[in-house]
Each structure stands twice: as structure tokens, then as C-alpha cells.
Amino acid sequence: VVSGNQPVPKGGGRYMVGKPYKVAGKWYHPKDNPNYTSTGLASWYGPTFHGRMTANGEIFDRNAPTAAHTTMPLPSYARVTNLKNGRSMIVRVNDRGPFVDGRILDVSYQSAKDLGFINQGITEVRIEVL
């Protein structure tokens, strides 16, 4: 939708819990769970996703504090804490993913930078829905 270094429009999209869906042979069942917490591995989106449409219709901006989760309502807000260094921030969950075994969250480049794991690529995090 947006290429190169063009500014990324903000907003848009729609609220959705979503229907069950299947990716690479695995089923995911989105649901609204206001008490959701989870601990596991997070990774960050590569540059090829910048400017593309997210699952709820927003445009992904690698410089915004956003994330992707397989089952949380879109959009949602969650506190993400890097368990390796204690850094914590609030992200807007507006996309689906990650679809790599063992990972529970994909964050934007900026979020990974702020959480202090941009160079490692993955880290252990705790997610708490707000």
C-alpha cells in the first residue's frame, strides 16, 4: 500500500475478534479474553512488511509501537515486557502472527528497538492485555 520512505497513514482498520483460521496446517481460534497473559518468545517484523495492510485493515508502520498476535482481538493493547532486560512498553496489536512455532508475538522494528532486542532478533517476553 505504501512503498519506500513514504509516510504511513494512521488509523483506519476495523475492530474484529475474527473467526477460526488455519495457517500452515495449524488452526487458530481468536477470542476476546480481557485477562489474557502469556510468556514466550517474541520476534520482530522484517522490512518487507512495512507499508502493507494488516489483518484488520490498518497499514503496517515499522516505526510505530505495534505487534501481531494469533488470537487477540484486533486492535488490542498489551503491555509487553522483555524478560531478559526488564524493559516494558504498550503496543497496539493490529495484525495476525507470528506463524513460527514457539513464538507468541511479532513486534514492529521500533518496538523491538525500544524493548532492546533488535540485534538478537528474538527474546522472551510477557504479554498482558490492557
Short mmCIF file of C-alpha atoms in Angstrom, two decimals:
data_model
loop_
_atom_site.label_atom_id
_atom_site.label_comp_id
_atom_site.label_asym_id
_atom_site.label_seq_id
_atom_site.Cartn_x
_atom_site.Cartn_y
_atom_site.Cartn_z
CA VAL A 1 0.00 0.00 0.00
CA VAL A 2 2.87 2.36 0.88
CA SER A 3 6.35 1.99 -0.56
CA GLY A 4 9.79 3.26 0.27
CA ASN A 5 10.05 6.09 2.76
CA GLN A 6 6.58 7.50 2.12
CA PRO A 7 4.65 8.42 5.26
CA VAL A 8 2.33 5.69 6.52
CA PRO A 9 -1.30 6.76 7.09
CA LYS A 10 -2.53 6.25 10.65
CA GLY A 11 -5.84 4.87 11.78
CA GLY A 12 -8.40 3.10 9.70
CA GLY A 13 -8.89 -0.56 10.10
CA ARG A 14 -11.72 -2.17 11.99
CA TYR A 15 -12.31 -3.93 15.28
CA MET A 16 -12.54 -7.68 14.90
CA VAL A 17 -12.22 -10.75 17.04
CA GLY A 18 -12.21 -12.93 13.95
CA LYS A 19 -13.26 -16.43 13.01
CA PRO A 20 -11.08 -19.52 13.43
CA TYR A 21 -8.48 -19.75 10.68
CA LYS A 22 -5.80 -22.14 9.50
CA VAL A 23 -2.17 -21.32 8.60
CA ALA A 24 0.34 -23.96 7.56
CA GLY A 25 -1.93 -26.75 8.81
CA LYS A 26 -2.49 -25.24 12.27
CA TRP A 27 -5.82 -23.85 13.48
CA TYR A 28 -6.08 -20.59 15.46
CA HIS A 29 -9.18 -19.54 17.41
CA PRO A 30 -9.33 -15.79 18.09
CA LYS A 31 -11.23 -14.74 21.18
CA ASP A 32 -11.75 -11.80 23.47
CA ASN A 33 -10.03 -12.58 26.76
CA PRO A 34 -9.55 -9.45 28.93
CA ASN A 35 -7.46 -11.46 31.43
CA TYR A 36 -5.04 -12.85 28.82
CA THR A 37 -1.38 -13.10 29.80
CA SER A 38 1.32 -15.20 28.20
CA THR A 39 5.05 -15.76 28.37
CA GLY A 40 7.13 -16.90 25.42
CA LEU A 41 9.31 -15.82 22.53
CA ALA A 42 8.77 -12.63 20.54
CA SER A 43 10.39 -11.70 17.25
CA TRP A 44 10.14 -8.61 15.07
CA TYR A 45 8.77 -7.96 11.58
CA GLY A 46 11.24 -7.64 8.76
CA PRO A 47 11.28 -4.57 6.48
CA THR A 48 9.26 -6.28 3.73
CA PHE A 49 6.06 -5.85 5.77
CA HIS A 50 6.41 -2.04 6.05
CA GLY A 51 3.56 -0.28 4.25
CA ARG A 52 1.46 -3.41 3.79
CA MET A 53 -2.08 -3.94 5.02
CA THR A 54 -2.51 -5.58 8.42
CA ALA A 55 -5.18 -8.17 9.20
CA ASN A 56 -7.59 -5.50 10.50
CA GLY A 57 -7.07 -3.14 7.56
CA GLU A 58 -4.51 -0.73 9.02
CA ILE A 59 -1.23 -0.08 7.24
CA PHE A 60 1.80 -1.55 8.99
CA ASP A 61 4.38 1.02 10.06
CA ARG A 62 7.66 -0.46 11.28
CA ASN A 63 8.28 2.77 13.22
CA ALA A 64 5.07 2.55 15.27
CA PRO A 65 4.60 0.65 18.56
CA THR A 66 2.60 -2.24 17.11
CA ALA A 67 2.51 -6.03 17.23
CA ALA A 68 0.93 -9.16 15.77
CA HIS A 69 -0.71 -11.95 17.74
CA THR A 70 -2.51 -15.06 16.56
CA THR A 71 -5.70 -14.83 18.64
CA MET A 72 -6.14 -11.44 20.36
CA PRO A 73 -8.91 -9.13 19.09
CA LEU A 74 -7.71 -6.54 16.58
CA PRO A 75 -6.91 -3.91 17.57
CA SER A 76 -5.98 -4.58 21.19
CA TYR A 77 -3.47 -3.01 23.53
CA ALA A 78 -1.00 -5.04 25.50
CA ARG A 79 1.93 -4.42 27.81
CA VAL A 80 4.97 -6.30 26.53
CA THR A 81 7.89 -6.86 28.89
CA ASN A 82 11.28 -8.11 27.73
CA LEU A 83 12.13 -10.65 30.45
CA LYS A 84 15.86 -10.51 29.62
CA ASN A 85 16.30 -6.80 30.46
CA GLY A 86 13.06 -5.70 32.17
CA ARG A 87 12.13 -3.13 29.50
CA SER A 88 8.39 -2.76 29.05
CA MET A 89 6.05 -0.87 26.72
CA ILE A 90 2.47 -0.75 25.48
CA VAL A 91 1.84 -1.87 21.90
CA ARG A 92 -1.19 -1.80 19.63
CA VAL A 93 -1.90 -5.33 18.39
CA ASN A 94 -3.28 -4.82 14.89
CA ASP A 95 -2.15 -7.87 12.91
CA ARG A 96 -2.09 -11.68 12.94
CA GLY A 97 1.06 -13.67 13.51
CA PRO A 98 3.63 -14.90 14.25
CA PHE A 99 3.23 -18.21 12.48
CA VAL A 100 6.56 -19.68 13.60
CA ASP A 101 6.44 -22.49 16.17
CA GLY A 102 7.38 -21.38 19.65
CA ARG A 103 6.75 -17.66 19.11
CA ILE A 104 3.84 -15.81 20.69
CA LEU A 105 4.29 -12.27 19.36
CA ASP A 106 5.78 -10.32 16.47
CA VAL A 107 6.56 -6.67 17.16
CA SER A 108 7.46 -3.78 14.89
CA TYR A 109 11.08 -2.76 14.34
CA GLN A 110 10.59 0.25 16.63
CA SER A 111 9.06 -1.88 19.39
CA ALA A 112 11.96 -4.36 19.21
CA LYS A 113 14.38 -1.45 19.37
CA ASP A 114 12.60 0.08 22.38
CA LEU A 115 12.40 -3.31 24.10
CA GLY A 116 16.12 -3.82 23.49
CA PHE A 117 16.24 -6.93 21.31
CA ILE A 118 16.66 -5.61 17.78
CA ASN A 119 20.11 -7.20 17.40
CA GLN A 120 19.13 -10.56 18.91
CA GLY A 121 16.02 -10.95 16.72
CA ILE A 122 14.05 -12.80 19.39
CA THR A 123 13.65 -12.57 23.15
CA GLU A 124 11.48 -13.94 25.93
CA VAL A 125 8.54 -11.67 26.75
CA ARG A 126 5.47 -11.46 28.92
CA ILE A 127 2.25 -10.15 27.32
CA GLU A 128 -0.56 -8.65 29.40
CA VAL A 129 -3.75 -7.45 27.72
CA LEU A 130 -4.81 -3.98 28.83
#
